Coordinates of C-alpha atoms in Angstrom, one line a residue:
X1 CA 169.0 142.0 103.1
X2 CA 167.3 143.1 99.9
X3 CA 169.4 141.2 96.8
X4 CA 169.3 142.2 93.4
X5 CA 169.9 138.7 93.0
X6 CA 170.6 135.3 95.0
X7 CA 173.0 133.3 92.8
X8 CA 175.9 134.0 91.0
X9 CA 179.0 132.4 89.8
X10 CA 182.7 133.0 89.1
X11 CA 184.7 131.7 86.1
X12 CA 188.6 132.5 85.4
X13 CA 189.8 131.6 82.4
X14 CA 192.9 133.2 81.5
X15 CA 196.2 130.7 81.5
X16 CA 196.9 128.0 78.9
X17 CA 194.9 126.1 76.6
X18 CA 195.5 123.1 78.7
X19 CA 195.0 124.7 82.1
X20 CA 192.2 123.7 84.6
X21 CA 189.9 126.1 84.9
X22 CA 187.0 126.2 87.8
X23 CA 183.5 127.6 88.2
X24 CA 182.8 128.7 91.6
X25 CA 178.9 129.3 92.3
X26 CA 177.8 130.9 95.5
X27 CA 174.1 130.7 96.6
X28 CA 172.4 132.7 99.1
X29 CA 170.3 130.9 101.4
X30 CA 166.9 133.1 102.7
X31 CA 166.5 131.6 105.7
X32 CA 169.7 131.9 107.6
X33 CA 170.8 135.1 105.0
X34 CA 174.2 133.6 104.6
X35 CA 175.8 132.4 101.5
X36 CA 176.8 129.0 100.7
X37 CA 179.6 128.1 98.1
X38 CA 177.2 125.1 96.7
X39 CA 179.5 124.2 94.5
X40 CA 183.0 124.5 92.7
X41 CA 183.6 122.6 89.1
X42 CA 186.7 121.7 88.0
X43 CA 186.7 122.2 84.2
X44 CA 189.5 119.8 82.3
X45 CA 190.3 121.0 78.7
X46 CA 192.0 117.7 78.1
X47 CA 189.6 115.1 79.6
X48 CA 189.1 112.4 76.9
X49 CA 185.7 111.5 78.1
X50 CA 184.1 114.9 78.4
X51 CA 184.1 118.1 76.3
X52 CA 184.9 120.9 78.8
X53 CA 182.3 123.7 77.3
X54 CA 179.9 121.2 77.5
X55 CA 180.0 121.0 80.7
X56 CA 180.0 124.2 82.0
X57 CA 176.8 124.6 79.7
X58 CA 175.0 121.4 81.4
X59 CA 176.0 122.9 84.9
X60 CA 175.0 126.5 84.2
X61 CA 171.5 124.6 83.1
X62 CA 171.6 122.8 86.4
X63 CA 171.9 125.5 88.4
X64 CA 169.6 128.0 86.5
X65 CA 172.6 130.5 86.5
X66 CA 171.7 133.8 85.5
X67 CA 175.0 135.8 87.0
X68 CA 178.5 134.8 86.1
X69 CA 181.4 136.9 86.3
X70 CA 184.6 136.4 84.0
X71 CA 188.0 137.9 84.1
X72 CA 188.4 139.3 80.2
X73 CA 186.6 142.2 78.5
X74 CA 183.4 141.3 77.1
X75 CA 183.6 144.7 75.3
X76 CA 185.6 145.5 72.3
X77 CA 188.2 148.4 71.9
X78 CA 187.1 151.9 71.4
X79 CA 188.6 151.8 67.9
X80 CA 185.7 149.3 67.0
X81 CA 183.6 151.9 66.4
X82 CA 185.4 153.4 63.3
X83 CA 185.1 150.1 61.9
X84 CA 187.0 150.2 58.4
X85 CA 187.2 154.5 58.3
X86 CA 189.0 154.9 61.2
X87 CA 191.1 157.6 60.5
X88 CA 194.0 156.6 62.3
X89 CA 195.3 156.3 66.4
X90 CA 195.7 160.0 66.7
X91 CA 192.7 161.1 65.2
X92 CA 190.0 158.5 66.6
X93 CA 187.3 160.2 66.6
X94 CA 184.5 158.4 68.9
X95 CA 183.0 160.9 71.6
X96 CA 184.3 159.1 74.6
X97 CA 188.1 159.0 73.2
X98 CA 188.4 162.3 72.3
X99 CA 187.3 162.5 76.3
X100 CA 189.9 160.5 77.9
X101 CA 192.4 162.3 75.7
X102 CA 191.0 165.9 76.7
X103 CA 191.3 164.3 80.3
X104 CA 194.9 163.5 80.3
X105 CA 195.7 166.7 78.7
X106 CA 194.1 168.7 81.2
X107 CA 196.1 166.5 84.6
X108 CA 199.1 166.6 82.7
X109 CA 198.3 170.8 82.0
X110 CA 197.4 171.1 85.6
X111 CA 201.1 169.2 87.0
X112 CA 203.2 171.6 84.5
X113 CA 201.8 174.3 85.9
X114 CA 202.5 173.8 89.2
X115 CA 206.3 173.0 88.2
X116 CA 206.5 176.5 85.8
X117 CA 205.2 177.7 88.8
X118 CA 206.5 177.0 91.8
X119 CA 209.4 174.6 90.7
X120 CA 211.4 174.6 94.2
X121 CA 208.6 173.9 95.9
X122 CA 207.2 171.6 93.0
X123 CA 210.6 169.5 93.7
X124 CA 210.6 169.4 97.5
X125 CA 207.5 167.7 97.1
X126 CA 208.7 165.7 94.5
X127 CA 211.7 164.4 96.1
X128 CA 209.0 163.6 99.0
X129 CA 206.6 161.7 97.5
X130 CA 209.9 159.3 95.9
X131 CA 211.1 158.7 99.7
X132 CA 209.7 155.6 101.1
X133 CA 207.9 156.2 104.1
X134 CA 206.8 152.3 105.9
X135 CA 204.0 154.3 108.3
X136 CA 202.1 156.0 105.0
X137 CA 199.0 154.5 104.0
X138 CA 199.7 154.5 99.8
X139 CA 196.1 153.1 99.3
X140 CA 194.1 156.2 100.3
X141 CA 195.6 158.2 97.3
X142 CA 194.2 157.3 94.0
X143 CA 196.6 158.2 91.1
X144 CA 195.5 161.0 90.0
X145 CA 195.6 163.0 93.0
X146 CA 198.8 165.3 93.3
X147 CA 201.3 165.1 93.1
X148 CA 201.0 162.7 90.4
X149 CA 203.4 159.6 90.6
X150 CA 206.3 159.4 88.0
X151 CA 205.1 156.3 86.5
X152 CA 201.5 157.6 86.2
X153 CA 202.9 160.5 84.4
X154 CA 205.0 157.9 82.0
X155 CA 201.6 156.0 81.6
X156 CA 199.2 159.4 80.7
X157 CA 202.1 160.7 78.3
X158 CA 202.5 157.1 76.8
X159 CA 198.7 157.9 75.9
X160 CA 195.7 156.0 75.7
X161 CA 195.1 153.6 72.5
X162 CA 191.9 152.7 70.8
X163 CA 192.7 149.2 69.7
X164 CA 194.2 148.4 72.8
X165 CA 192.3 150.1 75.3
X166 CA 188.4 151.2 76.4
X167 CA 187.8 154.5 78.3
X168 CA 187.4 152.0 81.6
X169 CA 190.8 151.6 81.4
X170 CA 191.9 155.5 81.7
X171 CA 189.0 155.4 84.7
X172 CA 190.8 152.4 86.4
X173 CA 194.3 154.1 85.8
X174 CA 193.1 157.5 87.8
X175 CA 192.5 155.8 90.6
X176 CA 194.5 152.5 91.0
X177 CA 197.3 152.7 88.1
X178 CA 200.1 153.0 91.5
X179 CA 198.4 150.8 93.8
X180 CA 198.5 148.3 91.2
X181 CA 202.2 148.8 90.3
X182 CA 203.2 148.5 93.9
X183 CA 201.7 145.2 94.7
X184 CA 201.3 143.4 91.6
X185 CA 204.1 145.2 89.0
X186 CA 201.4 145.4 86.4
X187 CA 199.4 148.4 85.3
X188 CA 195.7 147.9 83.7
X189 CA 195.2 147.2 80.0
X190 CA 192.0 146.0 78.8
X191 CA 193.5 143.8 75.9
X192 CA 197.3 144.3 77.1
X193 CA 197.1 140.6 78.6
X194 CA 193.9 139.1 77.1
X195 CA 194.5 136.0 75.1
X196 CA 192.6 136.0 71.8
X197 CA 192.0 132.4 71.4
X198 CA 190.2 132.9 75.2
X199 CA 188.3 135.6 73.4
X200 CA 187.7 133.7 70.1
X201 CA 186.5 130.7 72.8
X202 CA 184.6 132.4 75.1
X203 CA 182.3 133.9 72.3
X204 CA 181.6 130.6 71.1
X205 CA 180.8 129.5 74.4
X206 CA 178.6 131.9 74.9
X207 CA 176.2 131.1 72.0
X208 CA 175.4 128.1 73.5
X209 CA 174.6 129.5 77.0
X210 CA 171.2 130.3 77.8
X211 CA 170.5 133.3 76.7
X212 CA 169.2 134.8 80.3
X213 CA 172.3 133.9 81.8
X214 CA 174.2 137.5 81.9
X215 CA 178.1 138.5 82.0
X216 CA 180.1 140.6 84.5
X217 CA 183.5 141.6 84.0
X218 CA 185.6 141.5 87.3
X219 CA 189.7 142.3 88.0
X220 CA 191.3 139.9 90.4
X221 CA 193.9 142.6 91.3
X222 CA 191.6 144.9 92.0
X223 CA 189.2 143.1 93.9
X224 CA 192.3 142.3 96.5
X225 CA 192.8 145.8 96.3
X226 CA 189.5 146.4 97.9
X227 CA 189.9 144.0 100.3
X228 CA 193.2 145.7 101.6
X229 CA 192.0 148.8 101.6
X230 CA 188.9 147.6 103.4
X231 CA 191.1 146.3 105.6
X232 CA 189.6 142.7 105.4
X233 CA 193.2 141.4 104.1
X234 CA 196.4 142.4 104.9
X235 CA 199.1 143.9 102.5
X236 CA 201.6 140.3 103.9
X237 CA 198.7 138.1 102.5
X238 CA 198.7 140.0 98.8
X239 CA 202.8 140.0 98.8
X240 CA 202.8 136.2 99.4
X241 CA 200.4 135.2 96.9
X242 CA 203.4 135.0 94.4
X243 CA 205.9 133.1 96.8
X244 CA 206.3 129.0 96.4
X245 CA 206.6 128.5 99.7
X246 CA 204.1 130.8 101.4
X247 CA 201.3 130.7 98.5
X248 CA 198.7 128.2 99.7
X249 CA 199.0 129.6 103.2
X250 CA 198.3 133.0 102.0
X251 CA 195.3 131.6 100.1
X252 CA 193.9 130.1 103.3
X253 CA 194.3 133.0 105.4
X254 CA 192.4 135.4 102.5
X255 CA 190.1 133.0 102.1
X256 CA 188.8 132.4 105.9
X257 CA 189.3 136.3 106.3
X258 CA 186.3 136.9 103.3
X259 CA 184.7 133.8 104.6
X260 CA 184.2 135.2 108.2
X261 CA 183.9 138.9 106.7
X262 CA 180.7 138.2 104.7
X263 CA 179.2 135.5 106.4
X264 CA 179.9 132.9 103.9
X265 CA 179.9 129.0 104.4
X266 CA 182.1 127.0 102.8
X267 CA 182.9 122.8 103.1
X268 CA 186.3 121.8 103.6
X269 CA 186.6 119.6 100.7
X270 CA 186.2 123.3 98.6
X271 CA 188.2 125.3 100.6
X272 CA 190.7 123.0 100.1
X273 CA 190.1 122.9 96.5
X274 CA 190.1 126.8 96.9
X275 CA 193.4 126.8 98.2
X276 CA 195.2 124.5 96.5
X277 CA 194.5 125.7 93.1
X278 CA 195.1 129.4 91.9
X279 CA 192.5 129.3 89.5
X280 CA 189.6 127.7 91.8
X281 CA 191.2 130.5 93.8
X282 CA 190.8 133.6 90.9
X283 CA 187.1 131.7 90.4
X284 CA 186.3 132.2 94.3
X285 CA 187.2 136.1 94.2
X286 CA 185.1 136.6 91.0
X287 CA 182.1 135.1 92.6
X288 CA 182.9 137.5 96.0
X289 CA 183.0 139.7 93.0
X290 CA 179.9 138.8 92.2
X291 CA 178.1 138.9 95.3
X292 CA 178.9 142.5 96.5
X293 CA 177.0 143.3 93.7
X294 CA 173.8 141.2 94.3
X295 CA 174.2 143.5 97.5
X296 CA 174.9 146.8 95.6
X297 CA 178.0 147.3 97.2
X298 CA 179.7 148.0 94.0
X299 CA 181.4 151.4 92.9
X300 CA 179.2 153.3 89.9
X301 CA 181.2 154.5 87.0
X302 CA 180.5 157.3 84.7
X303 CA 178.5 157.2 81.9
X304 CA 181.5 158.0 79.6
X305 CA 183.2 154.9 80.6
X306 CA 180.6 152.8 78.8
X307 CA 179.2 150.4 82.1
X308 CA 176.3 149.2 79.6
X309 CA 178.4 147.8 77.7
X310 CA 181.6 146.4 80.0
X311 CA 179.2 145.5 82.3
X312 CA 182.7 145.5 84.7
X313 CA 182.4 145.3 88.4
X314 CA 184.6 147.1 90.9
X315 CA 183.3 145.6 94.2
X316 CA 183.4 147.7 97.7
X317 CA 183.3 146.3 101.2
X318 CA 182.8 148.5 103.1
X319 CA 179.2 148.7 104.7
X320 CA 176.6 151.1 103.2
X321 CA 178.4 152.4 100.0

């Protein structure tokens, strides 16, 4: 198995100021070419004795981390670039927002045209797509392939923001803006759900960190998504994620399903952690995250999406892609 690299780590940290939040470090052992989760650090804000960013910097030394992957932009909002000129939302004009707009102008262009066209047949098809049908598969159809969902329309006409959103968010949207509404009732916004404070935190953090030790950006959503549509999970184990009652047993099942997938070892005592806790749980999926890459089975973005700079990770698993 040739790695890009053999280590890498996991870290959620959106919630609450007071919340718990875990790092979750996978290793990759040469000799039997599995991966081990070596360990999983439970991170209290409010411990008396201990300072929490403290410790993650001492156990990121320990370890000699040089891969961690977080769940919050670690780019800034296309408007950014204007600085203090910017000449206002509609008029942005940085090259790779004028490209997203010209973008959704020309799917939007291409789905009145088929209506002015052909609008018996444009409605048939219509009134199709908005029956439910249990034996379709939903997740083989990105977004943007027609006909166009009703709420993706809503979403390209409600427009794409440069203080609010990067052109990896319009990418994201094409393809998974209706998978995501159907099993998590949330659309993709870079900084439509990202706490500031976290922000102001992490960047403070991060001066402290070693400076070889590099960030990945990784979805939680969407890296379930994968694993459905790989086929790994099942879409019962996504849906009960959210109930009280069936939660930690959905946890388990996900879990042990990855675990056996990719050949990765894990003691009890952390699986149980894993489990138990959704944010050791987020942490855990990050570091899977994490690890397709060191394997290059992540999905390439185009250049006008800015990947230098979000450095964001859409894992695949499925075998030589």
């Amino acid at each position: 198995m040739n790695l890009t690299f053999n280590r890498v780590a996991g870290l959620s940290m959106k919630g609450g100021r007071r919340d718990n939040f875990f790092f979750c470090l996978l290793d990759h052992h040469k000799e039997s070419g599995r991966w081990f989760l070596k360990s999983i650090l439970d991170v209290k804000d409010e411990d008396e004795y201990s300072d929490g960013d403290d410790i993650l910097n001492q156990w990121i030394d320990k370890y000699d981390l040089k891969h961690v992957i977080v769940d919050f932009p670690l780019s800034r909002p296309a408007c950014h670039e204007c600085n203090l000129k910017c000449p206002g939302v509609a008029k942005c004009p940085v090259g790779h927002v004028e490209k997203v707009r010209e973008d959704i102008t020309a799917i939007l262009e291409i789905d009145r045209k088929m209506e002015v066209e052909n609008p018996k047949e444009y409605e048939r098809r219509r009134n199709f797509e908005d029956l439910t049908h249990f034996d379709r598969d939903t997740f083989s159809k990105e977004s943007q392939d027609f006909m166009l969902s009703k709420s993706f329309k809503r979403r390209l006409k409600k427009g794409f923001v440069p203080y609010w959103n990067r052109s990896l968010d319009f990418w994201i949207w094409c393809s998974y803006h209706d998978q995501l509404l159907e099993l998590f009732n949330t659309t993709f916004d870079s900084f439509g759900n990202t706490s500031l404070m976290m922000l102001s935190r992490f960047s403070y953090m991060k001066r402290h960190f070693p400076q070889e030790c590099f960030f990945y950006e990784g979805h939680v959503n969407l890296i379930l998504l994968e694993l459905l549509k790989s086929r790994i999970i099942l879409k019962k184990n996504i849906l009960n994620l959210t109930d009280l009652d069936l939660g930690i047993e959905a946890r388990l099942d996900i879990v042990k399903k990855i675990e056996n997938k990719l050949g990765i070892f894990i003691y009890d005592n952390d699986l149980e952690i894993i489990v138990k806790n959704v944010r050791a749980f987020d942490s855990f999926l990050l570091a899977v995250c994490g690890l397709q890459k060191a394997k290059g089975q992540a999905r390439s973005m185009p250049d006008w999406t800015l990947p230098h700079l979000t450095n964001f990770i859409l894992p695949s698993f499925v075998s030589g892609t």
